[in-house]
Each structure stands twice: as C-alpha cells, then as structure tokens.
Short mmCIF file of C-alpha atoms and ligand atoms in Angstrom, two decimals:
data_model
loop_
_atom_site.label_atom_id
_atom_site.label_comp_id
_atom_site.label_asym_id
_atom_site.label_seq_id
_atom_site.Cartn_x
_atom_site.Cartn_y
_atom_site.Cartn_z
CA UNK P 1 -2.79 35.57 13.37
CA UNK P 2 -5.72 36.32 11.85
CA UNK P 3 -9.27 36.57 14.13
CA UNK P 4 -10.97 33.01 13.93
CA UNK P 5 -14.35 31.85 15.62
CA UNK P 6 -13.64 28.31 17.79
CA UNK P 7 -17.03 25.58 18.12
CA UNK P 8 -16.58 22.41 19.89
CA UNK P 9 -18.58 19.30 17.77
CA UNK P 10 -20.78 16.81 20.29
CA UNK P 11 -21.04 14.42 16.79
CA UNK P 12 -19.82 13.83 13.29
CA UNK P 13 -22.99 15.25 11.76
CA UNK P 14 -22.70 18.48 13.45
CA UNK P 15 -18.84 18.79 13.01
CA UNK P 16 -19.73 18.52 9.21
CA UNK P 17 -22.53 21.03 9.51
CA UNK P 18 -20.40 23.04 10.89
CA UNK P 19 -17.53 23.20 8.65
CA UNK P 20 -19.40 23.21 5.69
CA UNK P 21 -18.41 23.36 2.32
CA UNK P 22 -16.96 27.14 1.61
CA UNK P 23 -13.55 26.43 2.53
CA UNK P 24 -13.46 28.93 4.92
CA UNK P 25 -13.41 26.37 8.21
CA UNK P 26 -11.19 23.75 9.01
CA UNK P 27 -11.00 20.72 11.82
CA UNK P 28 -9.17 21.37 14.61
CA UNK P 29 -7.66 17.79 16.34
CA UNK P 30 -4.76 18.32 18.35
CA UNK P 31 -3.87 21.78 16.53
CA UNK P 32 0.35 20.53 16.86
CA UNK P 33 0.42 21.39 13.00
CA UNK P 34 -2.31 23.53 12.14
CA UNK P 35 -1.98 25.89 15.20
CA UNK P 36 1.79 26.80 13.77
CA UNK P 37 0.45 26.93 10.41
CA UNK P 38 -1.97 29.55 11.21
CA UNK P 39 0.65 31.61 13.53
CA UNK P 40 3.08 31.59 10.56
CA UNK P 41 0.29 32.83 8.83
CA UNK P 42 -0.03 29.65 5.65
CA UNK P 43 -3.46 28.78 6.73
CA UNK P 44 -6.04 31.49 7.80
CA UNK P 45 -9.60 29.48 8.32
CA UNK P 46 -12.24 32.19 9.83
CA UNK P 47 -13.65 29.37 11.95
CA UNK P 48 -12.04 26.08 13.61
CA UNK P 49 -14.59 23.16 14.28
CA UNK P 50 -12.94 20.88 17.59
CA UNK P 51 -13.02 17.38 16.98
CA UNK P 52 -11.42 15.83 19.59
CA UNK P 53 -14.25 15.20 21.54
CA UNK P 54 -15.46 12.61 18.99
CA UNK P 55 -14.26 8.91 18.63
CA UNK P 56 -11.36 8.15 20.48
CA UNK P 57 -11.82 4.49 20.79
CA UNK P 58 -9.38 1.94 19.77
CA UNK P 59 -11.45 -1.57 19.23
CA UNK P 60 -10.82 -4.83 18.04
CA UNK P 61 -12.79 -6.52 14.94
CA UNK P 62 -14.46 -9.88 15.32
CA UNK P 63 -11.68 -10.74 12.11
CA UNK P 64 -8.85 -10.04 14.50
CA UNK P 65 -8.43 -6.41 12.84
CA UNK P 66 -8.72 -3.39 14.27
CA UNK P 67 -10.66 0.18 14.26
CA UNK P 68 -9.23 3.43 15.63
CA UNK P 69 -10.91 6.29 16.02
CA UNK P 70 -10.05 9.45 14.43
CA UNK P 71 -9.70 11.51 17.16
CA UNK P 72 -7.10 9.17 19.32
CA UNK P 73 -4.27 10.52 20.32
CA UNK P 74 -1.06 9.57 18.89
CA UNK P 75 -0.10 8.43 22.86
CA UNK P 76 -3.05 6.14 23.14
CA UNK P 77 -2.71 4.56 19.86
CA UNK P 78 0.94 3.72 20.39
CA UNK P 79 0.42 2.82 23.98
CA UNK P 80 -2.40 0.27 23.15
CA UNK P 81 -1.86 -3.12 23.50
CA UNK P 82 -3.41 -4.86 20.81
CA UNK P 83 -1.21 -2.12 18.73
CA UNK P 84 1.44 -3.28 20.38
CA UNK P 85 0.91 -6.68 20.15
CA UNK P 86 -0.26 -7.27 16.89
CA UNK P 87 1.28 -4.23 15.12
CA UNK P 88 4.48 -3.41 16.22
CA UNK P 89 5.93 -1.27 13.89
CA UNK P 90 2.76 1.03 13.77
CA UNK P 91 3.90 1.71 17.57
CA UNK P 92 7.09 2.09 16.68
CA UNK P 93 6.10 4.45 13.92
CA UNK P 94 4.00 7.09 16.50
CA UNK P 95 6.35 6.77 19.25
CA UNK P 96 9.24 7.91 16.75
CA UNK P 97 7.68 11.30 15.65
CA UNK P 98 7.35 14.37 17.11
CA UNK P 99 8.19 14.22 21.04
CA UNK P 100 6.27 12.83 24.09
CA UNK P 101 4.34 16.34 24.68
CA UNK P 102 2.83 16.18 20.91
CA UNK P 103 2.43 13.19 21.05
CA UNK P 104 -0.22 13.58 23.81
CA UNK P 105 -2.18 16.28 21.86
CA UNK P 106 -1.61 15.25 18.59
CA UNK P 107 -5.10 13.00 17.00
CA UNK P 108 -4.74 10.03 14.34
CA UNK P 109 -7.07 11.83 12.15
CA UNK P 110 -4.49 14.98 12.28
CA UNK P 111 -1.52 13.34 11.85
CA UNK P 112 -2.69 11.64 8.24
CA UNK P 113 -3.55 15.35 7.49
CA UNK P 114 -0.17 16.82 8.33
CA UNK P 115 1.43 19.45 5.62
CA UNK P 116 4.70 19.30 4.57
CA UNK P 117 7.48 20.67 6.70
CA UNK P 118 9.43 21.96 3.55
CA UNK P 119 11.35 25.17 4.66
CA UNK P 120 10.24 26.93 1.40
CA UNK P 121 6.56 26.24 2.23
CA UNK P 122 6.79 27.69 5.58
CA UNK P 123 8.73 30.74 4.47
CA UNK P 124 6.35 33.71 2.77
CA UNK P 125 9.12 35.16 1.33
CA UNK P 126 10.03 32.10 -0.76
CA UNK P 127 8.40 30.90 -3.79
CA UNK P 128 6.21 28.20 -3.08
CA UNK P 129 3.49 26.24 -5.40
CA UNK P 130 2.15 24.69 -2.62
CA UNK P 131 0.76 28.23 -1.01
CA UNK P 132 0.67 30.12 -4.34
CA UNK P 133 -0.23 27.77 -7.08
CA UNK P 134 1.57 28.93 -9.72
CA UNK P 135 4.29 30.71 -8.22
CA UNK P 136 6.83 28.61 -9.05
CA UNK P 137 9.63 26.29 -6.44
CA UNK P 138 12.29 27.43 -4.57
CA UNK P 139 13.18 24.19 -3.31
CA UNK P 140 14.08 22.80 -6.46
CA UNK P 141 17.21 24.85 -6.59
CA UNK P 142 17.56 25.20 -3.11
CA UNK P 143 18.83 23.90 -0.24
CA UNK P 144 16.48 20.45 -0.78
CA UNK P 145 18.58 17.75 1.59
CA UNK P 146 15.17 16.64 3.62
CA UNK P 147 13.02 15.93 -0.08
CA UNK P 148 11.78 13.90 -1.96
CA UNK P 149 13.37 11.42 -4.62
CA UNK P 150 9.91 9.31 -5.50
CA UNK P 151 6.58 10.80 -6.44
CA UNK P 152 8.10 14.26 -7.57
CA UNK P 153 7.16 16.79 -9.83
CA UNK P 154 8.66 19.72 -11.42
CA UNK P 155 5.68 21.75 -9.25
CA UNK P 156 6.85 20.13 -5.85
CA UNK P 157 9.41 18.13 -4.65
CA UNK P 158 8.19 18.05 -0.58
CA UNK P 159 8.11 15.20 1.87
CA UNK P 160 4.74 13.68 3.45
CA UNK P 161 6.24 14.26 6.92
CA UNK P 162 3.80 11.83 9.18
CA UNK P 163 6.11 8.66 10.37
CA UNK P 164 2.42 6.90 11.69
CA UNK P 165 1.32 7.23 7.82
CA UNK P 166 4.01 4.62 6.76
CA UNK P 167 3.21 2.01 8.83
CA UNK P 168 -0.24 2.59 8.41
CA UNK P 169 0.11 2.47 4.52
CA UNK P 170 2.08 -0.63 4.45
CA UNK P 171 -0.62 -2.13 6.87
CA UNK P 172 -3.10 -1.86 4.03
CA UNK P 173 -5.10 0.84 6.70
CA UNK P 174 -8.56 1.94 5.05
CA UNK P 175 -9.91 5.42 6.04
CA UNK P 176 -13.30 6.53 6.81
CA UNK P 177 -15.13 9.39 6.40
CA UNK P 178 -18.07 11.71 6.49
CA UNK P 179 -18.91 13.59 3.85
CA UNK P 180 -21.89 15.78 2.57
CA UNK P 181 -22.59 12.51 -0.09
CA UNK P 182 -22.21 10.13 2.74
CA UNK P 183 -20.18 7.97 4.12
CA UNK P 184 -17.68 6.09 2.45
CA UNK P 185 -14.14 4.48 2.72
CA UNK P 186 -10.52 5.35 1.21
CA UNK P 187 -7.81 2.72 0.79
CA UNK P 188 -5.07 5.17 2.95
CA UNK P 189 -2.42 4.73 -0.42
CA UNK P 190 -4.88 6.50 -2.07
CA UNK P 191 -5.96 9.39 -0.02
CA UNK P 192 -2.57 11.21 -0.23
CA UNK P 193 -2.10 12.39 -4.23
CA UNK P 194 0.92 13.02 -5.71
CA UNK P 195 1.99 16.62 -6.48
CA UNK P 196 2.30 16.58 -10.58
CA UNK P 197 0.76 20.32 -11.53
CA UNK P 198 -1.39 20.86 -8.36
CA UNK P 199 1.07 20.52 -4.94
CA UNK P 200 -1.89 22.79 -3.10
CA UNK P 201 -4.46 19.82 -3.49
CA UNK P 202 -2.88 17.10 -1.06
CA UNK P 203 -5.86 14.55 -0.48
CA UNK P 204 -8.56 12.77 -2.44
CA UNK P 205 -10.68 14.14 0.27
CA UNK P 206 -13.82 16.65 -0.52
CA UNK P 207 -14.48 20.18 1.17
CA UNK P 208 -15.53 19.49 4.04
CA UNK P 209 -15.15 15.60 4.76
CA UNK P 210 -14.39 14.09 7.90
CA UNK P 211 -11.88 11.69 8.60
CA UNK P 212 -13.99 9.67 11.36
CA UNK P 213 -12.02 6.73 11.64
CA UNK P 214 -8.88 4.33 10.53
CA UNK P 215 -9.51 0.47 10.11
CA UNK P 216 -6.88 -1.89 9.83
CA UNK P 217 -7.05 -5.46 8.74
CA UNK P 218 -5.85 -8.25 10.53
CA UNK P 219 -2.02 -8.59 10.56
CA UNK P 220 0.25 -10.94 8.26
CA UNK P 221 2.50 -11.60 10.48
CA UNK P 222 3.81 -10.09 13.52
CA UNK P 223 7.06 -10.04 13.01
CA UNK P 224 6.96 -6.63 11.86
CA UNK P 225 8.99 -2.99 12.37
CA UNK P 226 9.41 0.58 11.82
CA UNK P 227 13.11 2.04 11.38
CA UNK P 228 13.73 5.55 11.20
CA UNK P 229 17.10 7.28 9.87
CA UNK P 230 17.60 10.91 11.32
CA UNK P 231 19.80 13.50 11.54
CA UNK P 232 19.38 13.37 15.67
CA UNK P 233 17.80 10.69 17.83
CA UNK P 234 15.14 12.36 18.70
CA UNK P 235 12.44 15.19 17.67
CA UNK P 236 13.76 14.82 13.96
CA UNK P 237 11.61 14.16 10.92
CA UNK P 238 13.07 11.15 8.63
CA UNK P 239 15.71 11.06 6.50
CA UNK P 240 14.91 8.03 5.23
CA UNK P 241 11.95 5.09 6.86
CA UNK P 242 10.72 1.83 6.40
CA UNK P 243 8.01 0.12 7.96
CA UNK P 244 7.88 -3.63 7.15
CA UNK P 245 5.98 -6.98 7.60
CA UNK P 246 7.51 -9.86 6.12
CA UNK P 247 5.91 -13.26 6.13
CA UNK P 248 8.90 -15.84 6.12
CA UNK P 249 8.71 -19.78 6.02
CA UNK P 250 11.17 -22.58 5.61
CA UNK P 251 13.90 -19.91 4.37
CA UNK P 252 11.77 -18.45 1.43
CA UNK P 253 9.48 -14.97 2.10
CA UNK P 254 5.92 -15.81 1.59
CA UNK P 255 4.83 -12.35 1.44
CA UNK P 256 5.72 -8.97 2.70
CA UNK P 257 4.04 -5.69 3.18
CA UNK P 258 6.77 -2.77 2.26
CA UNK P 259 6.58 1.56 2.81
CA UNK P 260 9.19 3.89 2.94
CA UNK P 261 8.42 7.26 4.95
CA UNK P 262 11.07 10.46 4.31
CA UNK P 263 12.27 9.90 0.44
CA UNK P 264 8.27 10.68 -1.25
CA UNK P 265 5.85 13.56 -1.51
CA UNK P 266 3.22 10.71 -0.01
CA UNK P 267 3.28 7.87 2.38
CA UNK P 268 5.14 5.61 -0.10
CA UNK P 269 3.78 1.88 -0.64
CA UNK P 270 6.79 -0.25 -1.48
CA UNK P 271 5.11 -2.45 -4.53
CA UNK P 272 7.86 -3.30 -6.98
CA UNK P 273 10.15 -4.46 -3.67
CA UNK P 274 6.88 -6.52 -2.12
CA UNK P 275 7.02 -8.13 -5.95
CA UNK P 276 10.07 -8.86 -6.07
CA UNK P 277 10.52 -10.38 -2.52
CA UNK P 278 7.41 -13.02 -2.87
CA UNK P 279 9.16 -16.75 -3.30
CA UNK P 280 12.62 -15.52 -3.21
CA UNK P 281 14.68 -16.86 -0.55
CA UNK P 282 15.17 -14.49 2.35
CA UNK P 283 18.85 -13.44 1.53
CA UNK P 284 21.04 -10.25 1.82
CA UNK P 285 21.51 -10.73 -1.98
CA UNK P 286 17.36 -10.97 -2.34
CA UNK P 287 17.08 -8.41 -0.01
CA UNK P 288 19.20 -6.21 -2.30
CA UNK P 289 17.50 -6.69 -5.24
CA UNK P 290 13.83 -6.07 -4.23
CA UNK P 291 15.69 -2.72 -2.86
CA UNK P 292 17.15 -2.08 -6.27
CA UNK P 293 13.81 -2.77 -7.95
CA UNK P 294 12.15 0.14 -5.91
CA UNK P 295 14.54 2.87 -6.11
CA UNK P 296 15.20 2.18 -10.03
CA UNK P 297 13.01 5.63 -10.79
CA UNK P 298 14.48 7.74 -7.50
CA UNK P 299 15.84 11.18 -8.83
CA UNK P 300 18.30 12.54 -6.38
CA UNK P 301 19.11 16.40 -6.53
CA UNK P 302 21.74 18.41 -5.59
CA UNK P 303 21.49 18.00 -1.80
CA UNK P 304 19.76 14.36 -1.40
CA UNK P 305 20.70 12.48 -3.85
CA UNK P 306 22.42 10.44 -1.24
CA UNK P 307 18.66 9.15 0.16
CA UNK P 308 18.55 6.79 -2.94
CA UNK P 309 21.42 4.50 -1.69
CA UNK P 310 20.22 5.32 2.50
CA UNK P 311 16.86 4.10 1.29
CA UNK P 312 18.33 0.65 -0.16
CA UNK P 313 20.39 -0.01 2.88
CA UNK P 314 17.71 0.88 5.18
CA UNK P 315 15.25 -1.89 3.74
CA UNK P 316 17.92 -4.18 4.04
CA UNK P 317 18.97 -4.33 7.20
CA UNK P 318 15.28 -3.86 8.66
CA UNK P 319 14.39 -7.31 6.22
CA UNK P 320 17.96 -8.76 7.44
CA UNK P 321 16.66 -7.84 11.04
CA UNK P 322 12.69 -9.27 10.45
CA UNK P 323 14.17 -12.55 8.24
CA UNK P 324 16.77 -13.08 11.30
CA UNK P 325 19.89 -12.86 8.39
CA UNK P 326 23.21 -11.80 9.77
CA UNK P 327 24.56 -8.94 8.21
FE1 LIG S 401 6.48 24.56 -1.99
FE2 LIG S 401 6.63 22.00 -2.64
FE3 LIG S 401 8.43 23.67 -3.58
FE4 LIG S 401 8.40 23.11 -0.97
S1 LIG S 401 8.85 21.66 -2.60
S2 LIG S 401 8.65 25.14 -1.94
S3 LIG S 401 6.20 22.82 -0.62
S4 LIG S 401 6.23 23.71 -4.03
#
C-alpha cells in the first residue's frame, strides 16, 4: 500500500479544506470499501480526510420526512425506529448487505459511494476501463454472471453494488453536499451516472464535494419492502433486488415507487413499471406486465442473461406480497 497521511475533520468546512480539489485526497467513512481498494492497490490517495466524526444524526422533519446524516452508520440507520417504522424496506435494504461487523463501521455517506465489486476491476492484471480509461473490458467476454443487463455500455458492463442505494432511490432520497461553490442538493437517481464512454467517472459529484447528508421525504405508504435474490443467504451481493412501495386502494394501485438493485451499472429507478402499475388493478397479470414493460431493453450476455426473467419474477412476487395477491 502506498504511504498516505491520515487527518481527522472537527466540521464540514475543514473536511473540504482539507481534501481540496487536486484529486490527490479522498474521505475516509467507515474505510469497509476504500481500505481494500487501497490494499489491492486501485485507489492510492496520498492523504485520507476522517469523516466520521461529523453528522451522525438521524432526525425527523416537521413534514413527517426524515434527515440522516452522512456519517451514520449503516447499524444505526437500520436499527432506527422511525426507519423502521415508516420505511421498512430501507431497513431491510442495510440489514441485507455486507455482514453485522461492516455494518457497524460502514457510514451512509460511504455506502452511496461504493465502487463496483466487478472481478475484472479488482484484478490489475485484467483489462479494465474503469481503472485505465481506455484500456478496454474484460468482463464483456468474460466470466460476467454478477452484471449488469440495464444501463450498460460497450465501456462497462459493472453492477452499483450498494443494496441501501435501492431503497433509497425508490424512496425519492435527495443528497446533500458541500462543495467549494456551496451547498446544494442532488436528487440520489441522479448522482450515480451511467457508464457510456467514461466508466472511471461514477458520480455527478465535483472534486472534492462532500456528501453531508441524505433527506428523505415523507413515505407513501408503509406497506413497503426490500427483497434480495443471492447466491447464499448471507454476506452475498445481489443477484437480482427490488425495493418497493405500493400505494393500493379498493383493489386498484394508486401509486407505487419501484428500484431494482443487482441487474444495473446504477441504483436503478423502476419508471416504465411505476407507469404502468398506476390505475391498474393490483393483479398477478398487472403485476406481470409493468415487469415486462421494464425489462423490454435488458441485454443479457453470455453468463446472466438469466437476470432478465429473475428480475420479472422478483417484482412480482414482492408486489403479490405488498398488494396481499396469492400467488
Ligand atoms: Fe472494468 Fe467495468 Fe469492465 Fe468491470 S465491467 S472490467 S469495472 S470496465
């Protein structure tokens, strides 16, 4: 591992200060990703800037919504009650990543910044766009079960790997930050970009910005939940994962709030499936079809092509299960 200087921030304005603009520091939260990405030698900053002594706090807004702060640990957040309470399947998002010892050390703010756990990406040896743009993709003849089949390019083809990200995208969560301009706030669909020529720039966010806190608006139901499909029970990243809040009354869905986690190189809003549920009666067959409608541009490859159909069932039976239809 390369030598790195280590400063602990007391604020935002100083952790900002301190980072700078150069590129050469980065924020340190809980360190459960970047600590292996600098050991396997991907990331090299000279300097790490702590942040985890900044907000932690988890409050409620006078519009019943809530405001998390970007240095809570993935434990707290999923052990909260009003998170509990009011958004169940973002708890049931956290507590199905990573295991109970991450958990404690991992930070909100760290998880939405998680890389990619794409094999290729990880090895130096393998071609990789990602760490060398231009280099080219080994994973798109490779051995590409765990990738993506939405949001794709011929540059990249890797997973967004955070399971908290999904929930937190269909919740409509809005991030905060600090930057050198200023504050200012980022819808969380739109901080994550898609790959197309430039896999190595992952976020809408600026050199240096802080990510200083989460807000989520009030819920719209809370009959809502977070299903993972993995190759083990536990300590597995997702196959395939939907997080889901569907609004239904007299029979008919009102409204729904749709993401799929494991199947897109970002935390992947389900739109055309939210469309196509609104006023349709809450059936398997309607079910099927808003399904349908949002895997009609997945491209499978050699190895994962069969996420396309695991995606469909998936967001059935977790709308089945939230609608109360017997399947
Ligand atoms: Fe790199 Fe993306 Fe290809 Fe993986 S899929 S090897 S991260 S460019």
């Amino acid at each position: 591992m390369k030598p790195f200087t280590y400063e602990r921030a007391r604020d935002p304005n100083e952790a900002l200060r301190l980072v700078g603009t150069d590129g050469g520091a980065k924020y340190l939260g809980g360190g459960t990703n970047l600590v292996d990405l600098m050991r396997e030698r991907i990331e090299a900053p000279e300097r790490l800037v702590d942040v985890t002594r900044l907000s932690t706090e988890i409050e409620g807004k006078p519009d019943g919504g809530l405001v998390i702060g970007a240095a809570a640990t993935n434990t707290a957040l999923a052990a909260h009650r009003a998170i509990r309470e009011q958004y169940p399947m973002l708890a049931r998002a956290v507590l199905a990543g990573a295991s109970a010892q991450i958990r404690n050390m991992a930070t909100v703010g760290g998880n939405v910044l998680q890389r990619t756990r794409c094999i290729y990406f990880y090895d130096e040896a393998s071609r990789c766009n990602k760490r060398e743009p231009g280099a080219g993709c080994d994973a798109l003849d490779g051995f590409n079960r765990m990738h993506a089949i939405l949001g794709a390019s011929s540059a990249c083809i890797a997973t967004h790997p955070s399971d908290m990200c999904v929930a937190l995208v269909a919740l409509d969560a809005v991030v905060h930050t600090l930057g050198v301009e200023g504050e200012r706030s980022i819808p969380l669909v739109d901080l994550h970009r898609l790959p197309a020529g430039r896999p190595d720039i992952e976020t809408e966010l600026k050199p240096g910005e802080l990510i200083t806190k989460i807000e989520l608006p009030p819920p719209l139901t809370k009959r809502s939940t977070y299903r993972k499909v993995r190759d083990r029970a536990s300590y597995a990243f997702a196959l395939v994962s939907v997080a889901a809040e569907v609004d239904v009354t007299n029979g008919k869905v009102r409204d729904a709030r749709l993401a799929l986690g494991g199947v897109a190189t970002k935390p992947w809003r389900a739109w055309k499936a939210e469309e196509a549920l609104r006023g349709q009666a809450a059936t398997e067959p309607s079910f099927r079809a808003a399904a349908e409608a949002e895997l009609v541009e997945a491209a499978g490859l050699r190895h994962n092509e069969f996420k396309i159909e695991l995606a469909k069932r998936t967001l059935v039976a977790v709308l089945c299960e939230l609608a109360g239809v017997a399947t």
